[in-house]
XYZ file of C-alpha atoms in Angstrom:
590
model
C -123.506 71.918 -100.019
C -124.110 75.493 -101.160
C -121.118 75.261 -103.500
C -122.402 71.990 -104.946
C -125.883 73.460 -105.537
C -124.293 76.485 -107.169
C -122.347 74.231 -109.540
C -125.600 72.514 -110.512
C -127.262 75.895 -111.153
C -125.181 76.178 -114.326
C -127.306 73.378 -115.851
C -130.358 75.667 -116.215
C -129.711 76.587 -119.888
C -129.406 72.883 -120.712
C -132.619 71.471 -119.224
C -133.423 69.385 -122.309
C -129.984 67.756 -122.206
C -130.441 67.009 -118.483
C -133.857 65.466 -119.211
C -132.419 63.266 -121.991
C -129.611 62.144 -119.676
C -132.117 61.320 -116.938
C -134.364 59.284 -119.248
C -131.364 57.447 -120.708
C -130.076 56.692 -117.184
C -133.495 55.376 -116.151
C -133.768 53.012 -119.125
C -130.166 51.908 -118.686
C -130.929 50.947 -115.081
C -134.189 49.271 -116.116
C -132.652 47.095 -118.843
C -129.691 46.336 -116.597
C -132.123 44.985 -113.997
C -134.046 43.039 -116.656
C -130.845 41.402 -117.904
C -129.982 40.353 -114.346
C -133.514 39.123 -113.733
C -133.461 37.009 -116.897
C -130.246 35.324 -115.801
C -131.180 34.940 -112.143
C -134.756 33.793 -112.437
C -134.337 31.303 -115.281
C -131.085 29.518 -114.373
C -132.984 26.729 -112.678
C -135.383 26.501 -115.609
C -132.642 26.210 -118.209
C -130.258 23.968 -116.275
C -132.896 21.909 -114.400
C -135.200 19.130 -115.380
C -137.391 21.325 -117.490
C -140.225 21.437 -114.952
C -141.187 24.915 -113.924
C -141.255 25.381 -110.178
C -143.045 28.723 -109.905
C -142.958 30.931 -106.927
C -146.722 30.606 -106.721
C -146.251 27.064 -105.471
C -144.676 28.481 -102.284
C -146.497 31.699 -101.562
C -149.294 33.553 -103.248
C -148.362 35.853 -106.138
C -148.687 39.298 -104.670
C -146.037 41.476 -106.290
C -144.603 42.527 -109.619
C -141.710 40.056 -109.452
C -144.067 37.099 -108.991
C -146.329 38.183 -111.831
C -143.437 38.872 -114.178
C -141.807 35.554 -113.304
C -145.046 33.644 -113.807
C -145.579 35.301 -117.204
C -142.185 34.190 -118.513
C -142.561 30.745 -116.977
C -145.842 30.256 -118.826
C -144.101 31.132 -122.090
C -141.264 28.722 -121.370
C -143.574 25.910 -120.252
C -144.922 25.762 -123.807
C -141.451 25.214 -125.286
C -138.872 22.444 -125.158
C -135.455 22.834 -123.551
C -133.690 24.033 -126.717
C -136.406 26.579 -127.476
C -136.304 27.797 -123.893
C -132.530 28.230 -124.191
C -133.018 30.161 -127.444
C -135.595 32.489 -125.828
C -133.310 33.213 -122.871
C -130.367 33.958 -125.166
C -132.477 36.336 -127.261
C -133.786 38.074 -124.140
C -130.252 38.469 -122.814
C -128.996 39.790 -126.136
C -131.874 42.269 -126.507
C -131.589 43.543 -122.938
C -127.828 44.091 -123.257
C -128.206 45.854 -126.613
C -130.835 48.210 -125.203
C -128.904 48.708 -121.956
C -125.743 49.768 -123.790
C -127.674 51.898 -126.281
C -129.113 53.957 -123.445
C -125.718 53.995 -121.726
C -124.208 55.612 -124.843
C -127.056 58.133 -125.139
C -126.507 59.023 -121.485
C -122.751 59.336 -122.032
C -123.186 61.716 -124.992
C -125.782 63.835 -123.164
C -123.682 64.105 -119.996
C -120.487 64.855 -121.961
C -122.271 67.611 -123.882
C -123.677 69.010 -120.642
C -120.362 68.816 -118.798
C -118.284 70.464 -121.538
C -120.851 73.217 -122.115
C -121.004 74.082 -118.430
C -117.223 74.121 -118.022
C -117.000 76.326 -121.120
C -119.608 78.681 -119.633
C -117.845 78.887 -116.257
C -114.477 79.554 -117.893
C -116.045 82.259 -120.104
C -117.771 83.914 -117.122
C -114.568 83.761 -115.072
C -112.412 85.221 -117.849
C -114.930 88.014 -118.470
C -115.016 88.756 -114.743
C -111.210 88.855 -114.471
C -110.893 91.083 -117.544
C -113.264 93.589 -115.960
C -111.413 93.728 -112.652
C -109.491 96.935 -111.880
C -105.704 96.970 -111.831
C -105.763 96.754 -108.041
C -106.884 93.133 -108.332
C -103.866 92.225 -110.466
C -101.562 94.125 -108.117
C -102.736 91.966 -105.203
C -102.903 88.582 -106.958
C -100.149 86.586 -108.596
C -100.588 85.901 -112.315
C -99.744 82.238 -111.665
C -102.609 81.976 -109.192
C -105.078 83.453 -111.671
C -103.782 81.041 -114.331
C -104.114 78.113 -111.923
C -107.734 78.999 -111.132
C -108.571 79.437 -114.821
C -107.105 76.040 -115.735
C -106.628 73.670 -112.791
C -109.533 74.641 -110.554
C -111.992 74.685 -113.438
C -110.706 71.257 -114.460
C -111.455 70.070 -110.929
C -114.997 71.344 -111.374
C -115.089 69.053 -114.418
C -114.474 66.165 -112.002
C -117.424 67.300 -109.881
C -119.699 67.423 -112.934
C -118.440 64.095 -114.218
C -118.999 62.328 -110.914
C -122.290 64.089 -110.250
C -123.945 63.195 -113.528
C -121.963 60.214 -114.725
C -121.999 58.495 -111.303
C -124.799 59.979 -109.217
C -127.201 60.398 -112.081
C -126.257 57.074 -113.665
C -125.428 54.793 -110.761
C -127.965 56.228 -108.326
C -130.854 55.486 -110.689
C -129.499 51.968 -111.235
C -129.287 51.491 -107.478
C -132.886 52.655 -106.999
C -134.144 50.183 -109.593
C -132.072 47.354 -108.118
C -133.311 48.227 -104.613
C -136.869 48.120 -105.922
C -136.259 44.653 -107.375
C -134.681 43.493 -104.109
C -137.608 44.845 -102.098
C -140.072 43.026 -104.359
C -138.204 39.761 -103.823
C -137.770 40.078 -100.035
C -138.572 43.161 -97.984
C -136.920 41.681 -94.858
C -133.571 41.065 -96.549
C -133.713 44.467 -98.261
C -134.282 46.251 -94.953
C -131.235 44.440 -93.610
C -129.257 45.814 -96.574
C -130.525 49.337 -95.924
C -129.516 49.078 -92.259
C -125.844 49.154 -93.246
C -126.184 52.105 -95.681
C -125.816 54.880 -93.053
C -122.584 53.307 -91.774
C -121.077 53.305 -95.257
C -122.378 56.821 -95.992
C -120.883 58.208 -92.751
C -117.439 56.774 -93.521
C -117.482 58.049 -97.123
C -118.609 61.537 -96.068
C -115.789 61.778 -93.504
C -113.228 60.652 -96.087
C -114.693 63.140 -98.591
C -114.368 66.043 -96.164
C -110.711 65.241 -95.592
C -110.152 65.003 -99.362
C -111.717 68.433 -99.812
C -109.356 70.024 -97.286
C -106.330 68.443 -98.933
C -107.578 69.422 -102.393
C -107.774 73.077 -101.288
C -104.199 72.983 -100.031
C -103.099 71.322 -103.271
C -104.839 74.020 -105.338
C -102.898 76.743 -103.496
C -99.648 74.863 -104.028
C -100.254 74.428 -107.782
C -100.836 78.202 -107.884
C -97.337 78.661 -106.452
C -95.934 76.340 -109.107
C -97.788 78.231 -111.864
C -96.412 81.522 -110.529
C -92.855 80.177 -110.506
C -93.183 78.949 -114.091
C -94.812 82.169 -115.343
C -92.473 84.542 -113.526
C -89.191 82.760 -114.146
C -89.992 81.993 -117.785
C -90.789 85.673 -118.426
C -87.576 86.699 -116.634
C -85.351 83.925 -117.995
C -82.706 86.400 -119.211
C -82.255 87.774 -115.660
C -82.145 84.252 -114.200
C -79.346 83.320 -116.577
C -77.518 86.656 -116.268
C -77.264 86.244 -112.488
C -76.416 82.517 -112.717
C -79.515 81.588 -110.717
C -80.578 78.633 -112.887
C -79.612 76.015 -110.280
C -81.268 78.021 -107.513
C -84.529 78.408 -109.462
C -84.545 74.697 -110.337
C -84.165 73.899 -106.637
C -87.082 76.222 -105.734
C -89.277 74.560 -108.325
C -88.336 71.053 -107.143
C -89.223 71.957 -103.538
C -92.596 73.407 -104.520
C -93.294 70.426 -106.784
C -92.380 67.957 -104.019
C -94.810 69.630 -101.609
C -97.519 69.429 -104.272
C -96.679 65.742 -104.783
C -97.099 65.018 -101.054
C -100.473 66.777 -100.948
C -101.669 64.914 -104.017
C -100.413 61.581 -102.661
C -102.279 62.076 -99.378
C -105.361 62.918 -101.394
C -104.945 59.779 -103.524
C -104.520 57.615 -100.410
C -107.854 58.816 -99.109
C -109.514 58.320 -102.494
C -108.172 54.775 -102.563
C -109.802 54.004 -99.210
C -113.342 54.427 -100.521
C -113.361 51.257 -102.644
C -111.981 48.807 -100.027
C -114.197 50.326 -97.319
C -117.263 49.824 -99.504
C -116.155 46.305 -100.453
C -115.535 45.251 -96.840
C -118.947 46.555 -95.801
C -120.494 44.885 -98.850
C -118.933 41.460 -98.338
C -119.770 41.551 -94.612
C -123.349 42.271 -95.545
C -123.334 39.491 -98.157
C -122.104 36.966 -95.608
C -124.870 37.947 -93.164
C -127.488 37.780 -95.921
C -126.291 34.358 -97.093
C -126.622 33.062 -93.551
C -129.969 34.663 -92.813
C -131.493 34.105 -96.276
C -130.214 30.543 -96.439
C -132.085 29.753 -93.253
C -135.289 31.169 -94.761
C -134.898 28.817 -97.732
C -133.693 25.702 -95.903
C -135.547 25.855 -92.599
C -138.923 27.602 -92.901
C -139.353 27.803 -96.716
C -140.496 31.427 -96.485
C -138.305 32.189 -99.491
C -137.887 30.053 -102.612
C -134.434 29.045 -103.776
C -135.061 30.834 -107.106
C -135.921 34.090 -105.362
C -132.943 33.773 -103.020
C -130.646 33.228 -106.028
C -132.132 36.261 -107.756
C -131.726 38.309 -104.583
C -128.022 37.434 -104.339
C -127.458 38.259 -108.034
C -129.183 41.641 -107.657
C -127.319 42.343 -104.430
C -123.897 41.735 -105.968
C -124.963 43.792 -108.991
C -125.845 46.563 -106.522
C -122.330 46.587 -105.028
C -120.735 47.933 -108.200
C -122.820 51.161 -108.484
C -122.610 51.515 -104.676
C -118.808 51.378 -104.912
C -118.804 53.945 -107.713
C -121.203 56.114 -105.763
C -118.897 56.082 -102.741
C -115.854 56.916 -104.859
C -117.887 59.622 -106.581
C -118.783 61.331 -103.301
C -115.104 61.507 -102.382
C -114.012 62.698 -105.828
C -116.691 65.391 -105.910
C -115.052 66.984 -102.866
C -112.006 67.700 -105.043
C -114.236 69.440 -107.568
C -115.965 71.440 -104.838
C -112.573 72.585 -103.508
C -111.756 73.923 -106.985
C -115.230 75.459 -107.284
C -114.735 77.322 -103.996
C -111.716 79.123 -105.452
C -113.510 79.864 -108.731
C -116.584 81.224 -106.957
C -114.399 83.340 -104.656
C -113.222 85.159 -107.782
C -116.741 85.395 -109.249
C -118.074 86.820 -105.974
C -115.450 89.558 -105.738
C -117.099 92.953 -105.911
C -114.973 96.044 -106.317
C -116.191 99.589 -105.874
C -117.404 100.295 -109.356
C -119.305 103.137 -110.893
C -123.082 103.042 -110.979
C -123.567 101.808 -114.534
C -127.184 102.999 -114.621
C -126.183 106.659 -114.296
C -123.083 106.689 -116.507
C -122.808 108.555 -119.755
C -120.516 108.145 -122.735
C -118.293 110.953 -123.946
C -117.443 110.898 -127.631
C -114.696 113.496 -127.777
C -112.516 115.824 -125.734
C -113.548 119.481 -126.024
C -111.999 121.710 -123.378
C -110.088 120.482 -120.332
C -109.310 117.850 -117.708
C -109.006 119.015 -114.108
C -107.803 117.323 -110.924
C -109.479 118.799 -107.831
C -108.014 117.991 -104.417
C -107.208 114.434 -105.557
C -105.757 112.006 -103.015
C -104.904 108.397 -103.744
C -103.172 105.454 -102.072
C -102.745 101.739 -102.736
C -104.010 99.301 -100.107
C -104.519 102.035 -97.488
C -100.799 102.683 -97.209
C -98.965 105.997 -97.442
C -100.635 108.359 -99.887
C -99.137 108.144 -103.366
C -100.856 111.346 -104.477
C -101.682 114.160 -102.053
C -103.955 117.105 -102.715
C -103.349 117.241 -106.476
C -104.836 120.316 -108.168
C -104.053 120.807 -111.835
C -105.887 121.780 -115.018
C -104.886 120.459 -118.454
C -106.372 122.405 -121.347
C -107.040 120.934 -124.748
C -103.970 121.032 -126.994
C -101.463 121.516 -124.153
C -98.263 119.499 -123.870
C -97.811 118.675 -120.185
C -94.602 117.100 -118.843
C -94.471 115.213 -115.550
C -91.057 115.049 -113.906
C -89.757 113.781 -110.594
C -87.955 110.903 -108.957
C -89.156 107.329 -109.315
C -92.063 106.672 -106.981
C -93.049 110.347 -106.780
C -96.516 109.676 -108.268
C -96.123 110.420 -111.996
C -97.315 107.045 -113.307
C -100.119 106.945 -110.736
C -101.280 110.338 -112.062
C -101.506 108.882 -115.592
C -103.254 105.745 -114.289
C -105.952 107.932 -112.756
C -106.319 109.715 -116.083
C -106.916 106.326 -117.735
C -109.490 105.485 -115.025
C -107.467 102.416 -113.987
C -108.061 103.557 -110.406
C -110.433 106.012 -108.778
C -109.309 108.691 -106.284
C -109.803 107.987 -102.594
C -110.979 111.570 -102.312
C -111.327 114.561 -104.574
C -112.514 114.452 -108.178
C -111.347 114.404 -111.777
C -113.399 116.502 -114.216
C -113.430 116.183 -118.007
C -115.392 118.847 -119.893
C -117.637 119.568 -116.873
C -118.316 115.838 -116.334
C -117.087 114.011 -113.261
C -115.037 110.883 -114.057
C -117.302 108.956 -111.677
C -120.271 109.609 -113.972
C -118.544 108.691 -117.240
C -118.011 105.144 -118.545
C -114.446 103.885 -118.389
C -114.784 102.586 -121.945
C -115.594 105.994 -123.421
C -112.768 107.636 -121.435
C -110.218 105.141 -122.715
C -111.513 105.547 -126.263
C -110.242 109.131 -126.295
C -106.924 108.441 -124.519
C -103.911 106.747 -126.087
C -101.000 105.224 -124.168
C -97.384 104.617 -125.130
C -95.693 102.986 -122.152
C -92.028 102.623 -121.240
C -92.238 98.860 -121.761
C -94.414 98.358 -124.851
C -96.995 95.586 -124.430
C -97.216 93.511 -127.598
C -98.868 90.174 -128.254
C -97.758 86.938 -129.894
C -99.605 87.749 -133.088
C -99.057 89.357 -136.473
C -97.778 92.892 -136.907
C -101.142 93.752 -138.464
C -103.124 92.596 -135.433
C -100.777 94.394 -133.046
C -101.020 97.712 -134.921
C -104.793 97.408 -135.407
C -105.396 96.191 -131.835
C -108.705 97.538 -130.547
C -109.952 98.539 -134.014
C -113.151 97.045 -135.387
C -111.875 96.943 -138.985
C -108.595 95.025 -139.113
C -108.500 95.129 -142.933
C -108.067 98.886 -143.261
C -104.679 98.618 -144.976
C -104.365 102.327 -145.781
C -104.791 103.335 -142.149
C -102.361 100.659 -140.972
C -99.663 101.510 -143.522
C -100.013 105.247 -142.853
C -99.626 104.609 -139.100
C -96.496 102.523 -139.721
C -95.082 105.314 -141.886
C -95.727 108.024 -139.274
C -94.226 105.751 -136.574
C -91.070 105.411 -138.703
C -91.312 101.603 -138.907
C -92.847 101.058 -142.366
C -89.539 100.294 -144.116
C -88.600 97.699 -141.505
C -91.979 95.920 -141.730
C -91.838 95.750 -145.519
C -88.363 94.210 -145.342
C -89.761 91.192 -143.469
C -90.661 87.975 -145.368
C -94.343 88.119 -144.394
C -94.488 91.908 -144.011
C -97.569 92.871 -141.950
C -98.498 89.206 -141.376
C -95.165 88.471 -139.650
C -95.603 86.923 -136.173
C -93.555 88.920 -133.666
C -93.351 86.330 -130.842
C -94.462 86.511 -127.232
C -94.132 90.093 -125.993
C -92.601 91.026 -129.368
C -89.429 89.067 -128.611
C -88.531 88.896 -132.318
C -88.133 92.690 -132.413
C -85.584 95.085 -130.954
C -86.528 97.546 -128.200
C -86.809 100.449 -130.639
C -88.889 98.418 -133.103
C -91.294 97.342 -130.351
C -91.687 100.941 -129.207
C -92.338 102.233 -132.709
C -94.883 99.455 -133.241
C -96.721 100.523 -130.088
C -96.634 104.126 -131.348
C -98.154 102.964 -134.641
C -100.933 101.344 -132.597
C -101.652 104.679 -130.907
C -101.597 106.484 -134.255
C -104.247 104.113 -135.619
C -106.388 104.777 -132.562
C -105.984 108.525 -133.234
C -106.858 109.674 -129.688
C -107.279 113.372 -128.837
C -105.395 112.769 -125.563
C -102.069 110.954 -125.445
C -100.045 109.678 -122.477
C -96.332 108.979 -123.007
C -94.843 107.097 -120.054
C -91.063 107.494 -120.464
C -91.384 106.115 -123.976
C -87.697 106.532 -124.875
C -85.918 106.057 -121.532
C -84.831 102.444 -122.146
C -83.569 102.921 -125.720
C -80.101 103.479 -127.129
C -79.375 106.814 -128.816
C -79.966 105.563 -132.387
C -83.281 103.913 -131.520
C -84.261 106.949 -129.477
C -83.814 109.240 -132.472
C -86.125 107.080 -134.580
C -88.687 106.716 -131.798
C -88.521 110.443 -130.944
C -89.215 111.278 -134.577
C -92.205 108.941 -134.468
C -93.366 110.600 -131.248
C -93.010 114.075 -132.760
C -95.276 112.919 -135.608
C -97.737 111.511 -133.081
C -97.920 114.644 -130.908
C -99.343 116.913 -133.580
C -102.769 118.360 -132.739
C -103.147 116.370 -129.505
C -103.289 117.002 -125.789
C -100.213 115.246 -124.429
C -99.144 114.159 -120.951
C -95.464 113.160 -121.007
C -93.654 111.360 -118.206
C -89.959 111.885 -118.796
C -86.535 112.249 -117.226
C -84.635 113.648 -120.179
C -84.379 117.400 -120.664
C -84.742 117.145 -124.437
C -88.157 115.564 -124.025
C -89.642 118.223 -121.766
C -87.944 121.451 -122.923
C -90.758 122.341 -125.322
C -93.629 121.403 -122.998
C -96.304 124.035 -122.400
C -96.328 123.182 -118.716
C -94.102 121.059 -116.475
C -95.426 119.496 -113.279
C -92.727 118.577 -110.757
C -93.714 115.664 -108.468
C -92.109 114.858 -105.132
C -93.485 112.378 -102.583
C -96.929 112.440 -104.172
C -97.218 116.219 -104.297
C -96.844 118.744 -107.095
C -94.026 120.946 -105.764
C -93.440 122.961 -108.924
C -95.380 124.058 -111.997
C -94.464 126.147 -115.023
C -92.441 126.263 -118.232
C -88.889 124.953 -118.437
C -87.156 128.338 -118.193
C -89.379 129.453 -115.329
C -88.554 126.358 -113.293
C -84.824 126.650 -114.006
C -84.866 130.238 -112.745
C-alpha cells in the first residue's frame, strides 16, 4: 500500500489535470446512468398500450427515482406514441453523446497525467543513477539498470493506467449505479453488497500472487537485458572463440524461464474475469428469484422498477469486472515500482553539500596522507599511501596489474573516497570540495577511450558549454595529430563515429579522446596507459599527441613502457597496494 501511495504522490504537480479527470469521470458515470434509466424506465411506456403506470400507483413517491420517473411520465402522457418514441430516441442520443464526450475528456486528461508522471519518474531515476558513485555500477549489472529504466517504469505505467483509467473511471460509475440501485430497492442493493467482500477477497489474493510473480519476472528480464548488453558489446570475442551457439543457448534458457513466469502471471490475470462473472451471475440468479417474488407475490416492487434494477445491475457488472482486473494488474505495476523506488531510496555516503566549496584552479600541490582504500570491505587495494604531487610535476605510476595504480587515479578524480586518511589539494581536504569542481581541473585519457555514437564535433567538445567554438575544436584536433584524418572524411567534424567509436581505428579513437582533453585544457592530467593497446605506428602518432598535451600541466601517468616513464620527474612503484619505491628513473634502476 505504501508503494501505491508513493506512486500517487507523483500526481501533486498535476492537480488541475487530476481534477479535470475526476469531473469528466463523474459526468461520464452520470450520463451513463441516465442513458440506462431512459431505456429501463420507459420500455413499458414505449412498447405498451400507451397508458402510464407510474410507480406512485404502487407506493408513495419518496425518492429521487420516483420523482424523476414521474416527471418524465408527465411529459410523455401529453404526447402520442410516435412523439413519445421521438422523445426517448432524442434522450438516448443526447445522453450517449454527452457520455462519450466526457469519456474522451477523461481519456485525454488521464493520458496526459500518466505520460507526464512516467516521464518525471524516468527523469528522476536517470538523474539519480547518473549521480551514483562508481561503486554502484561495480555492484550492479548494466542490463539490470537498463531493465529498471525501461521495463519496470513501463510496469508503473500499467499501475497508473489501471488506477486512473479503471479505478477513477469505473469506480465512479459503480458508485453512481449503486446509488441508482439503492434508490430503486434498498433491500436488493444490500443483497448485492453482501457478495462484494467475497469477490474483493478473491481478487486481492490473486493480485498478491501476481505481484510476487511479477517481481520474479522483473529480475529475469534484467538477466536477459544483461545478456543482450554484454554479449552484443563483446560480439567479437564471442565469434573469435566460436561461442555463438553457446550464447544462443544461454539466451534461449533465460528467455524460456521468463516465458514461464509471464505465463503463470497471465493465467492468474485471466482468472479475475471469470471469477467476477461467476459471482455476478450467481448474484443475478438470486436477485431474479428474490426480486421476482417481490413483484409477483406481495407487489412491494413494481415490474418497471424491477426491470430497471436488473438493467442497472448488469450494467454494474462490467465496471466491477474491470475493477477486479485492474486490482490484479496494478500489482504488476507495484512490483515494478518497488524496484524503481529501491534505486531512488539508495543513499551512498556523500559529502555534506552544505559545507562544500568550489575550487577554480590548481595552485600548488595534491597530497595523499595515510590513505587506505578497499572495495566492498575486501583486501585493501591501497595501504598507507603517502605522496605529494607538486604543480607542474610529471609523475609516473608503475607496477603489476592490480597493484593499485588505477585506483590511485580514481581517488584523484573523486570517483571514490578513502576509507581512511585524506587527500589534500591546495590546503583543502577533498571531502570539503565539490566533486564537480575537482573534475573540472582534471583531464583523463584512459587506456580504452570512451566515445559516444555521435559526431566527431560533439565527442571532441564533450562537456563544453559552447559546441560551436570551431577554432578551439580544430586547434585541439591539430595538437592531437588527428586533424588531417578528420578533414579527409566526407562529413568532416559532423561525421558520426558509431557506437563506442567503432568506425575508427584504435589509434584514431585514442587521439580523438586526447583532443577532447585538450579542449578541456585541464591543469592536471591523468594518462591511464594511453598507448599500451596500440601498434607501433599508432603509438608514435598518439605519443606525439600526448607530448603536445603534456606541456605546462601536472601529469600523472600510468604506464608499463620504459619510454613513457623515462623522463618523469618522479616514479611511484606500486606493489600489492603499497608504494614500495619512489624516485627518478636512474635512481630506481640503481
